[in-house]
Coordinates of C-alpha atoms in Angstrom, one line a residue:
Chain A
M99 CA 37.8 9.2 4.0
A100 CA 35.4 6.4 1.7
S101 CA 32.6 7.3 1.0
R102 CA 30.0 5.6 3.2
H103 CA 29.0 1.7 1.0
Q104 CA 33.2 1.9 1.1
Q105 CA 33.0 1.8 4.3
T106 CA 32.6 -2.4 5.5
Y107 CA 28.9 -2.9 7.7
G108 CA 30.6 -3.1 11.0
Q109 CA 32.3 -0.1 10.5
R110 CA 28.8 2.2 9.6
A111 CA 27.2 0.7 11.9
L112 CA 29.1 1.7 14.5
R113 CA 27.4 4.8 13.4
Q114 CA 23.4 4.3 12.8
A115 CA 22.0 6.1 16.0
N116 CA 19.0 4.4 15.0
P117 CA 18.9 0.4 16.7
T118 CA 17.3 -1.6 14.3
A119 CA 20.3 0.7 11.2
K120 CA 22.5 -0.5 13.9
L121 CA 21.6 -3.9 14.5
L122 CA 20.9 -4.9 10.5
L123 CA 24.5 -3.3 8.9
E124 CA 26.0 -5.7 12.6
T125 CA 24.2 -8.7 11.3
I126 CA 25.3 -8.3 7.7
E127 CA 28.6 -8.5 9.4
R128 CA 28.8 -10.8 12.2
K129 CA 27.5 -13.7 9.2
K130 CA 29.1 -12.7 5.9
S131 CA 25.9 -12.3 4.4
N132 CA 24.2 -9.9 2.9
L133 CA 21.2 -12.8 2.0
A134 CA 17.9 -11.0 2.5
V135 CA 15.3 -13.5 2.0
S136 CA 12.0 -13.2 0.6
V137 CA 9.4 -15.4 1.9
D138 CA 6.2 -15.6 -0.3
V139 CA 4.5 -18.5 0.3
T140 CA 0.7 -19.1 1.8
K141 CA 1.0 -21.5 4.2
S142 CA 2.4 -21.5 7.0
K143 CA 3.9 -25.0 8.0
D144 CA 5.9 -24.4 4.0
F145 CA 6.3 -20.4 5.1
L146 CA 8.2 -22.2 9.7
S147 CA 10.3 -24.8 6.8
I148 CA 12.0 -21.9 4.4
I149 CA 13.0 -19.9 7.0
E150 CA 14.4 -23.2 8.7
V151 CA 16.5 -23.9 5.3
V152 CA 17.8 -21.1 4.1
G153 CA 17.9 -18.7 8.5
P154 CA 21.4 -19.8 8.9
F155 CA 22.7 -17.7 5.2
V156 CA 20.8 -15.0 6.0
C157 CA 21.3 -11.3 6.9
L158 CA 17.2 -10.7 7.0
I159 CA 13.4 -12.5 5.9
K160 CA 11.4 -10.1 4.5
T161 CA 7.5 -11.1 4.7
H162 CA 3.5 -11.0 3.0
I163 CA 2.6 -12.2 6.1
D164 CA -0.9 -11.6 5.0
I165 CA -0.6 -13.8 2.5
I166 CA -0.8 -17.0 4.5
E167 CA -3.9 -18.5 4.5
D168 CA -4.0 -20.3 8.3
F169 CA -2.2 -17.5 9.6
E170 CA -2.1 -17.9 13.6
P171 CA -0.2 -16.0 16.5
S172 CA 1.9 -18.3 16.8
L173 CA 3.1 -17.7 13.5
I174 CA 4.7 -14.5 15.1
E175 CA 6.6 -16.8 18.2
Q176 CA 8.2 -19.8 16.0
L177 CA 9.0 -15.9 13.6
Q178 CA 10.3 -15.0 15.9
D179 CA 12.2 -18.0 17.9
L180 CA 13.8 -18.0 14.2
S181 CA 15.7 -14.7 14.4
K182 CA 17.0 -16.2 17.8
K183 CA 18.4 -18.9 16.3
H184 CA 19.1 -18.5 13.3
D185 CA 20.5 -15.1 13.8
F186 CA 18.2 -12.6 11.2
V187 CA 15.8 -9.7 11.0
I188 CA 13.1 -9.5 10.7
F189 CA 11.6 -7.7 7.4
E190 CA 6.9 -7.2 7.1
D191 CA 7.2 -6.3 3.9
R192 CA 3.6 -5.1 4.1
K193 CA 4.2 -0.9 1.7
F194 CA 2.0 1.1 4.2
A195 CA 0.6 3.7 1.7
D196 CA -2.1 5.6 3.4
I197 CA -2.8 8.7 5.0
G198 CA -0.6 8.9 8.9
N199 CA -4.0 8.2 10.6
T200 CA -4.7 4.3 8.9
V201 CA -0.9 3.7 8.4
S202 CA -0.3 3.8 12.8
L203 CA -3.5 1.6 13.1
Q204 CA -2.6 -0.8 10.7
Y205 CA 1.5 -0.6 11.7
S206 CA 0.4 -1.2 16.0
G207 CA -3.2 -3.1 16.5
G208 CA -5.5 -4.7 13.3
V209 CA -5.1 -9.6 14.0
Y210 CA -1.2 -8.6 11.6
K211 CA 0.1 -6.4 15.3
I212 CA 3.0 -5.7 13.5
A213 CA 5.1 -3.5 15.0
S214 CA 5.0 -5.3 18.3
W215 CA 7.4 -8.2 16.3
S216 CA 9.4 -6.6 12.9
H217 CA 12.2 -4.8 13.4
I218 CA 11.3 -2.7 9.9
T219 CA 8.8 -1.1 7.8
N220 CA 8.4 0.0 4.2
A221 CA 5.8 3.0 3.2
H222 CA 4.8 4.2 -0.6
P223 CA 5.5 7.8 -0.4
V224 CA 2.9 9.0 -2.3
P225 CA 0.8 10.3 0.9
G226 CA 3.0 12.6 1.6
P227 CA 5.3 13.2 5.0
S228 CA 1.9 12.1 6.8
V229 CA 2.5 8.6 6.2
I230 CA 5.5 9.0 7.5
Q231 CA 5.1 10.6 11.1
G232 CA 2.3 8.0 11.5
L233 CA 4.5 5.3 11.2
S234 CA 7.3 6.9 13.4
S235 CA 4.8 7.9 16.6
V236 CA 4.4 3.6 16.7
G237 CA 7.8 2.9 15.7
L238 CA 9.9 5.0 17.0
P239 CA 9.1 4.7 21.0
L240 CA 9.7 0.7 19.3
G241 CA 13.3 0.9 18.1
R242 CA 11.4 0.2 15.0
G243 CA 13.0 1.2 11.7
L244 CA 11.5 2.6 8.2
L245 CA 12.3 2.5 4.0
L246 CA 10.9 3.9 1.9
L247 CA 10.1 3.2 -1.2
A248 CA 12.1 5.4 -3.6
E249 CA 12.4 2.9 -6.5
M250 CA 10.0 0.2 -7.4
S251 CA 11.7 -3.4 -10.8
T252 CA 9.0 -3.3 -12.0
K253 CA 7.6 -1.8 -15.2
G254 CA 6.4 1.3 -15.8
T255 CA 7.0 2.4 -12.6
L256 CA 5.7 6.0 -11.1
A257 CA 8.1 6.0 -8.4
R258 CA 11.1 7.8 -10.9
D259 CA 12.2 11.0 -11.9
S260 CA 10.5 13.3 -9.4
Y261 CA 8.7 10.8 -7.8
T262 CA 12.1 9.1 -6.8
E263 CA 14.0 12.9 -5.6
D264 CA 10.9 13.5 -2.9
A265 CA 10.4 10.3 -1.7
V266 CA 14.7 11.2 -0.5
R267 CA 14.4 14.8 0.5
M268 CA 11.3 13.7 3.0
A269 CA 13.6 10.5 4.3
R270 CA 16.7 13.4 4.5
S271 CA 13.6 15.2 6.5
H272 CA 13.3 12.0 9.6
R273 CA 16.3 10.6 9.7
N274 CA 15.7 9.1 13.3
F275 CA 13.3 6.3 11.9
V276 CA 13.7 6.2 7.9
I277 CA 16.7 4.8 8.1
G278 CA 17.3 3.8 4.0
F279 CA 15.3 3.1 0.9
I280 CA 13.8 0.2 -1.1
A281 CA 15.9 0.7 -4.3
Q282 CA 18.0 -0.1 -7.4
R283 CA 20.9 2.4 -6.5
R284 CA 21.9 5.1 -3.8
M285 CA 20.2 7.1 -3.2
G286 CA 23.2 9.8 -1.9
G287 CA 23.2 13.0 -4.3
I288 CA 19.6 12.2 -5.1
G289 CA 17.1 15.5 -4.5
L290 CA 19.8 17.8 -2.8
V291 CA 18.6 21.6 -3.9
D292 CA 20.6 24.2 -2.1
E293 CA 22.0 22.9 0.1
G294 CA 25.3 20.8 -1.3
A295 CA 26.5 17.2 -1.0
D296 CA 28.9 18.6 2.1
S297 CA 25.4 18.5 4.0
V298 CA 24.3 15.2 3.2
A299 CA 27.9 14.0 4.1
D300 CA 26.8 12.4 7.0
E301 CA 23.9 10.4 5.8
D302 CA 24.0 6.4 4.9
F303 CA 20.9 5.3 4.1
L304 CA 20.5 1.8 3.7
I305 CA 19.8 -0.2 0.3
L306 CA 17.7 -3.0 0.4
T307 CA 17.4 -4.5 -3.6
P308 CA 14.9 -6.6 -3.9
G309 CA 14.9 -8.5 -8.5
V310 CA 17.8 -9.6 -7.7
G311 CA 17.9 -13.4 -9.2
L312 CA 21.1 -15.5 -10.5
D313 CA 20.0 -17.3 -13.8
V314 CA 16.8 -15.5 -14.8
A315 CA 15.2 -13.1 -16.8
G316 CA 11.6 -11.9 -15.8
D317 CA 9.3 -13.6 -14.6
A318 CA 5.2 -12.7 -15.9
M319 CA 4.2 -9.7 -14.0
G320 CA 6.5 -7.3 -14.4
Q321 CA 8.8 -8.4 -12.5
Q322 CA 13.0 -7.3 -13.8
Y323 CA 15.8 -9.4 -11.7
R324 CA 19.4 -7.7 -11.9
S325 CA 22.6 -9.8 -10.9
P326 CA 24.2 -9.6 -7.0
R327 CA 27.0 -8.6 -8.5
Q328 CA 25.2 -5.4 -10.1
V329 CA 23.0 -5.0 -6.9
I330 CA 26.2 -4.7 -4.4
F331 CA 28.7 -3.5 -7.0
D332 CA 27.9 -1.9 -9.6
S333 CA 25.1 -0.2 -8.1
G334 CA 26.4 0.1 -4.6
C335 CA 22.9 -1.4 -2.6
D336 CA 24.2 -2.9 1.2
V337 CA 21.3 -6.0 0.7
I338 CA 20.0 -8.6 -1.8
I339 CA 16.8 -9.7 -1.9
V340 CA 15.8 -12.8 -3.4
G341 CA 12.1 -14.6 -3.3
R342 CA 12.2 -17.6 -5.2
G343 CA 15.3 -17.9 -7.1
I344 CA 16.1 -19.5 -3.7
Y345 CA 13.8 -22.1 -2.5
G346 CA 11.6 -22.8 -6.2
N347 CA 8.9 -25.1 -5.8
D348 CA 9.7 -27.9 -4.4
L349 CA 9.9 -27.1 -1.2
S350 CA 10.9 -30.4 0.3
L351 CA 14.0 -29.9 -1.4
V352 CA 15.9 -28.9 1.5
D353 CA 19.7 -29.2 0.2
V354 CA 19.3 -27.9 -2.7
I355 CA 17.2 -24.7 -1.2
A356 CA 20.2 -24.3 1.3
A357 CA 22.1 -24.8 -1.4
R358 CA 21.1 -21.9 -3.6
A359 CA 21.4 -19.9 0.1
E360 CA 24.7 -20.0 0.2
R361 CA 24.9 -19.5 -3.4
Y362 CA 23.3 -16.6 -3.4
M363 CA 25.4 -15.0 0.1
A364 CA 28.6 -15.8 -1.4
E365 CA 27.9 -13.9 -4.4
G366 CA 26.7 -11.4 -3.0
W367 CA 29.8 -11.3 -0.1
A368 CA 32.6 -11.3 -3.0
A369 CA 30.6 -8.1 -4.3
Y370 CA 31.0 -6.5 -1.4
M371 CA 34.7 -7.7 -0.3
E372 CA 35.5 -6.3 -4.2
R373 CA 33.4 -3.3 -3.1
V374 CA 35.1 -2.2 0.9
G375 CA 38.3 -3.3 -0.9
S376 CA 41.0 -2.3 1.3
N377 CA 39.1 -0.5 4.0
H378 CA 38.0 -4.1 4.9
S379 CA 40.7 -5.1 7.6
Chain B
M23 CA -25.0 15.3 -25.7
A24 CA -24.1 16.7 -21.8
S25 CA -21.3 15.9 -21.0
R26 CA -20.9 12.2 -19.1
H27 CA -20.4 13.7 -15.3
Q28 CA -23.8 15.6 -16.0
Q29 CA -26.0 12.5 -16.7
T30 CA -27.4 10.6 -14.2
Y31 CA -26.4 8.6 -12.5
G32 CA -29.0 5.5 -13.6
Q33 CA -27.7 7.4 -17.2
R34 CA -24.3 6.5 -16.4
A35 CA -25.2 2.6 -15.2
L36 CA -26.1 1.7 -18.2
R37 CA -23.4 2.5 -19.8
Q38 CA -20.7 0.4 -17.5
A39 CA -19.3 -2.4 -18.4
N40 CA -18.4 -3.5 -15.3
P41 CA -21.0 -5.2 -13.2
T42 CA -19.8 -3.0 -10.0
A43 CA -19.3 0.6 -12.0
K44 CA -23.3 -0.9 -13.0
L45 CA -24.5 -2.0 -9.4
L46 CA -22.5 1.3 -7.4
L47 CA -24.3 4.1 -9.9
E48 CA -27.8 1.6 -9.2
T49 CA -27.1 1.9 -5.9
I50 CA -26.8 5.7 -5.7
E51 CA -29.9 6.8 -8.0
R52 CA -32.0 4.1 -5.7
K53 CA -31.8 5.5 -3.1
K54 CA -30.8 8.9 -3.6
S55 CA -27.4 9.4 -1.8
N56 CA -24.0 10.0 -3.5
L57 CA -22.6 9.1 0.4
A58 CA -19.9 6.8 1.3
V59 CA -19.2 6.1 5.1
S60 CA -15.9 5.4 6.3
V61 CA -15.3 2.9 8.9
D62 CA -12.9 4.3 10.4
V63 CA -12.5 1.8 14.0
T64 CA -10.6 -1.2 15.4
K65 CA -13.4 -2.6 17.5
S66 CA -16.1 -5.5 15.2
K67 CA -18.7 -4.2 17.9
D68 CA -18.0 -0.9 16.4
F69 CA -17.9 -1.0 13.2
L70 CA -20.7 -3.1 13.6
S71 CA -22.4 -0.5 15.1
I72 CA -21.4 2.4 13.1
I73 CA -22.6 0.9 9.8
E74 CA -26.2 0.2 11.1
V75 CA -27.2 3.4 11.8
V76 CA -25.2 5.0 8.6
G77 CA -26.9 1.4 6.2
P78 CA -29.7 4.3 5.0
F79 CA -27.8 6.9 4.5
V80 CA -25.1 5.6 1.9
C81 CA -24.6 4.2 -1.1
L82 CA -21.3 2.5 -0.2
I83 CA -19.0 1.3 3.0
K84 CA -15.6 1.9 3.2
T85 CA -13.5 -0.3 5.1
H86 CA -10.6 -1.1 6.9
I87 CA -10.6 -4.7 7.4
D88 CA -7.2 -4.2 8.7
I89 CA -7.0 -2.2 12.0
I90 CA -10.0 -4.6 13.3
E91 CA -8.0 -6.3 16.5
D92 CA -10.9 -8.2 17.0
F93 CA -11.7 -9.7 13.4
E94 CA -12.9 -12.8 13.5
P95 CA -14.2 -14.7 9.5
S96 CA -17.8 -14.1 10.5
L97 CA -17.8 -10.3 10.7
I98 CA -17.8 -9.9 7.8
E99 CA -20.7 -12.7 6.8
Q100 CA -22.6 -9.6 9.6
L101 CA -21.4 -7.1 7.2
Q102 CA -22.5 -8.5 4.5
D103 CA -25.7 -9.1 6.2
L104 CA -26.2 -5.4 6.3
S105 CA -24.8 -4.9 2.9
K106 CA -28.2 -7.2 2.0
K107 CA -29.9 -5.3 4.5
H108 CA -28.8 -1.4 4.1
D109 CA -28.1 -2.3 -0.4
F110 CA -24.6 -1.2 0.4
V111 CA -21.8 -1.1 -1.8
I112 CA -18.9 -2.6 0.3
F113 CA -15.0 -0.7 -0.4
E114 CA -11.5 -2.1 0.8
D115 CA -9.4 0.5 0.7
R116 CA -7.0 -1.8 0.9
K117 CA -5.0 0.4 -1.0
F118 CA -2.9 -2.8 -2.9
A119 CA 0.8 -1.9 -4.3
D120 CA 2.9 -4.4 -4.9
I121 CA 3.9 -5.8 -7.5
G122 CA 1.3 -7.9 -9.5
N123 CA 2.1 -12.0 -8.2
T124 CA 2.0 -10.2 -4.1
V125 CA -1.4 -8.0 -4.9
S126 CA -2.6 -10.7 -6.1
L127 CA -2.7 -13.2 -3.4
Q128 CA -3.2 -10.3 -1.1
Y129 CA -6.0 -9.7 -2.5
S130 CA -7.4 -13.6 -2.9
G131 CA -6.0 -15.3 0.1
G132 CA -4.6 -14.6 3.6
V133 CA -6.1 -14.2 6.0
Y134 CA -9.2 -11.7 5.4
K135 CA -9.7 -12.6 1.3
I136 CA -10.6 -9.1 0.2
A137 CA -12.0 -10.5 -3.1
S138 CA -14.0 -12.5 -1.9
W139 CA -16.6 -9.7 0.3
S140 CA -15.4 -6.6 -1.1
H141 CA -17.5 -5.2 -4.4
I142 CA -14.4 -2.3 -4.4
T143 CA -11.5 -2.2 -3.4
N144 CA -8.1 0.6 -4.8
A145 CA -4.1 0.1 -5.8
H146 CA -1.6 2.8 -5.9
P147 CA -1.0 2.6 -9.6
V148 CA 3.4 4.1 -8.6
P149 CA 4.2 -0.2 -8.8
G150 CA 2.9 0.5 -13.1
P151 CA 0.4 -1.7 -14.7
S152 CA 1.8 -4.9 -12.5
V153 CA -0.2 -4.3 -10.1
I154 CA -3.8 -3.7 -12.1
Q155 CA -2.8 -7.2 -13.7
G156 CA -2.5 -8.9 -10.6
L157 CA -5.2 -7.5 -9.1
S158 CA -8.1 -7.8 -12.0
S159 CA -6.8 -11.9 -12.7
V160 CA -8.8 -12.4 -9.3
G161 CA -10.9 -9.8 -9.3
L162 CA -12.4 -9.9 -13.3
P163 CA -14.3 -12.7 -12.9
L164 CA -15.4 -12.4 -10.0
G165 CA -17.3 -9.2 -11.4
R166 CA -15.0 -7.0 -9.0
G167 CA -14.2 -3.2 -9.6
L168 CA -11.0 -1.2 -8.8
L169 CA -10.3 2.3 -8.3
L170 CA -6.8 4.0 -8.5
L171 CA -5.1 6.0 -6.6
A172 CA -4.5 9.2 -9.4
E173 CA -3.7 11.8 -6.4
M174 CA -4.7 12.0 -2.5
S175 CA -5.7 14.2 -0.2
T176 CA -2.9 14.5 2.3
K177 CA -0.3 17.4 3.0
G178 CA 3.1 16.8 0.6
T179 CA 1.4 14.4 -1.9
L180 CA 3.5 12.9 -4.1
A181 CA 0.1 11.5 -6.5
R182 CA 0.6 15.0 -8.9
D183 CA 1.2 16.2 -11.9
S184 CA 3.5 13.3 -14.4
Y185 CA 1.8 10.5 -11.8
T186 CA -1.9 11.3 -12.3
E187 CA -1.9 11.4 -15.4
D188 CA 0.0 8.4 -16.0
A189 CA -2.5 7.1 -13.7
V190 CA -5.4 7.9 -15.5
R191 CA -3.3 6.5 -18.9
M192 CA -2.6 3.0 -16.4
A193 CA -6.7 2.9 -15.9
R194 CA -7.7 3.4 -19.4
S195 CA -5.3 0.7 -20.5
H196 CA -7.5 -1.1 -18.1
R197 CA -11.5 -0.4 -18.9
N198 CA -12.9 -3.7 -18.1
F199 CA -12.0 -3.7 -14.2
V200 CA -11.0 -0.4 -13.6
I201 CA -13.5 1.4 -12.6
G202 CA -12.9 5.1 -11.4
F203 CA -10.7 6.8 -9.3
I204 CA -10.0 8.1 -5.5
A205 CA -9.0 12.3 -7.0
Q206 CA -10.2 15.2 -6.2
R207 CA -11.4 16.1 -9.7
R208 CA -12.7 14.1 -13.1
M209 CA -9.9 12.9 -14.4
G210 CA -11.5 13.7 -18.1
G211 CA -9.6 15.2 -20.1
I212 CA -5.9 13.7 -18.3
G213 CA -3.6 12.0 -19.3
L214 CA -4.3 12.1 -23.6
V215 CA -1.0 12.4 -25.4
D216 CA -1.8 11.8 -29.1
E217 CA -5.2 10.8 -29.6
G218 CA -8.3 13.3 -29.0
A219 CA -10.6 13.8 -26.3
D220 CA -13.3 12.1 -28.7
S221 CA -10.5 8.5 -28.6
V222 CA -12.0 9.2 -24.7
A223 CA -16.0 10.5 -25.1
D224 CA -17.2 7.2 -24.3
E225 CA -15.1 6.6 -21.0
D226 CA -17.1 7.2 -17.8
F227 CA -14.5 6.6 -14.8
L228 CA -16.0 7.0 -10.4
I229 CA -14.5 9.7 -9.3
L230 CA -14.8 9.4 -5.7
T231 CA -13.8 11.4 -2.8
P232 CA -12.7 11.7 0.3
G233 CA -11.7 14.6 2.0
V234 CA -15.1 15.4 2.8
G235 CA -15.8 17.2 6.2
L236 CA -18.5 19.9 6.8
D237 CA -17.0 21.7 9.9
V238 CA -14.0 20.5 10.0
A239 CA -10.7 22.5 8.3
G240 CA -8.4 19.5 8.4
D241 CA -6.8 16.9 11.5
A242 CA -3.1 16.7 13.0
M243 CA -1.7 14.1 10.4
G244 CA -2.3 16.1 7.6
Q245 CA -5.3 15.5 6.1
Q246 CA -7.4 19.0 4.1
Y247 CA -11.2 19.2 4.2
R248 CA -13.5 19.9 1.5
S249 CA -17.6 20.8 1.4
P250 CA -19.6 18.1 -0.4
R251 CA -21.6 20.8 -2.9
Q252 CA -17.4 21.9 -3.5
V253 CA -16.7 18.5 -4.2
I254 CA -19.5 17.3 -6.2
F255 CA -20.7 19.8 -8.1
D256 CA -17.8 22.4 -8.0
S257 CA -15.1 19.7 -9.3
G258 CA -17.5 16.7 -10.6
C259 CA -16.4 13.5 -8.3
D260 CA -19.3 11.1 -7.7
V261 CA -20.0 9.8 -4.1
I262 CA -18.7 12.1 -0.7
I263 CA -16.6 10.0 1.7
V264 CA -17.0 10.8 5.2
G265 CA -14.9 9.4 8.4
R266 CA -15.3 10.4 12.0
G267 CA -17.1 13.6 10.6
I268 CA -20.7 11.5 10.5
Y269 CA -19.7 9.2 13.7
G270 CA -17.8 11.5 16.3
N271 CA -16.2 10.0 19.4
D272 CA -19.3 8.4 21.0
L273 CA -20.9 6.9 19.2
S274 CA -23.2 6.0 21.7
L275 CA -25.5 9.0 20.4
V276 CA -27.4 7.1 17.3
D277 CA -30.3 9.8 16.7
V278 CA -26.9 12.2 16.1
I279 CA -24.5 10.1 14.3
A280 CA -27.6 9.4 11.7
A281 CA -28.7 13.2 11.7
R282 CA -25.4 14.1 10.0
A283 CA -24.9 11.1 7.9
E284 CA -29.0 12.5 6.8
R285 CA -27.3 16.1 6.7
Y286 CA -24.4 15.1 4.5
M287 CA -26.5 12.9 2.1
A288 CA -29.0 15.6 1.3
E289 CA -26.2 17.8 1.0
G290 CA -24.6 15.2 -1.7
W291 CA -28.1 14.6 -3.0
A292 CA -28.6 18.6 -3.4
A293 CA -25.5 18.8 -5.1
Y294 CA -25.2 16.9 -7.3
M295 CA -29.1 17.7 -8.9
E296 CA -27.6 21.3 -8.7
R297 CA -24.8 19.1 -11.4
V298 CA -26.7 18.1 -13.6
G299 CA -30.0 20.7 -13.3
S300 CA -32.6 19.1 -16.2
N301 CA -30.9 16.2 -17.1
H302 CA -32.7 14.9 -13.9
S303 CA -35.9 13.3 -15.3

């Protein structure tokens, strides 16, 4: 049997217990897109206009809702409308990183009520299992999914070595809610101690990978970039996350932005087709 | 010469370059309180009423502004008024943990505009130095200070061993903005490699310590507790952070809450007096 990531997204969707993991894989298969766009702008108008343009080309929109200056609750309704119209999953990139009780309040409540609208969110494993338990107490009843940050793409990150291994072990202990990782590679063999590889043969964590660019090498603040093919084919990741590499600095260039999104989508999908090879029917 | 933490808060204030570090130490000395109260409630009314009651007994109020359901910008003005009235420093416990560009937007902007009102904030070092650089680009011009999370008090935390050492080294490289740590002990000798202890003899990081309780041993979500004396005298930390151990579950018991705050303040100060001994004039 081919290892999980050499199966098709559709085949893998069938075996996911978490409804959000299933939804994401089905969306990828249906739209033939493993592209996620990270919408890092500070005005509601820009936020919505980028999503309107890239929506047809993405499986997922990643948000930082807390950088939007003129946030109103109606923005969430508009985001949800776009999610239905263009058929994408929503991922609020909150990077929760507090103790269980605090993250459960941050996730469910406050101004943003993230759990009520974001299919996926993420957390740093650094506080230990309580961060997952706190988020799970809110998200699991809603059918949500969590990604753990097992690695980061920034220079000098401390998410490496034993930290990464511990993160994967933590995920394995909470597989009903943790659907995968923000990472630069597959996490299959990571963190195994006494158990053999057989014990995790049925696990299929999704790998969403930031720091993807076609024409850039890095920015001033420590971000490092890899190509879609490096990420999907070489490293076996599942979703490429691209930000300003798609929408650039002039949001009026709608056709250019759409063309860039289409290009990343095509490159990501070609790398995936190469990876799954004859498994794809 | 006594090591830094055996000097008085007032003596240490004189040597701090960062204005917020100086402000906090001066406030502690002036109020004879090394008590911080963590106000983890979800309604503005409760938030303000707790601060009104405990304000006279604290050097610092720690907030989670993003758990407040009925947040309005006017809440910040009221918090700032209370800060002036009761003479305490404000610390938004945001636990920033993203890449530089993102945290700079989260810190300066969005609905909360944290940098505009919170003297101190904190960050996880896990993304690497870019998280400090991003926050510093916003906070340093405003005279703000940053705490790094070098350790956590939760079970199974990954902030340990080489992670903690790397966090301290990162802080040392950004001493104009990083004023100290959220930690369970002093960080003086941690993370030194080729440099000798002499090279860091002039450093005086502030240690703010959560997980402090007088009558409790732990909660259901993985928090563990130590006494004020353990934290201030045994471990040489500078500020004790207490939450529900002071304000409990019935906010109408104003006298009880004030008495508890006074008790923690007294215990924290007694432990400090014992620590500095004859250095205190």
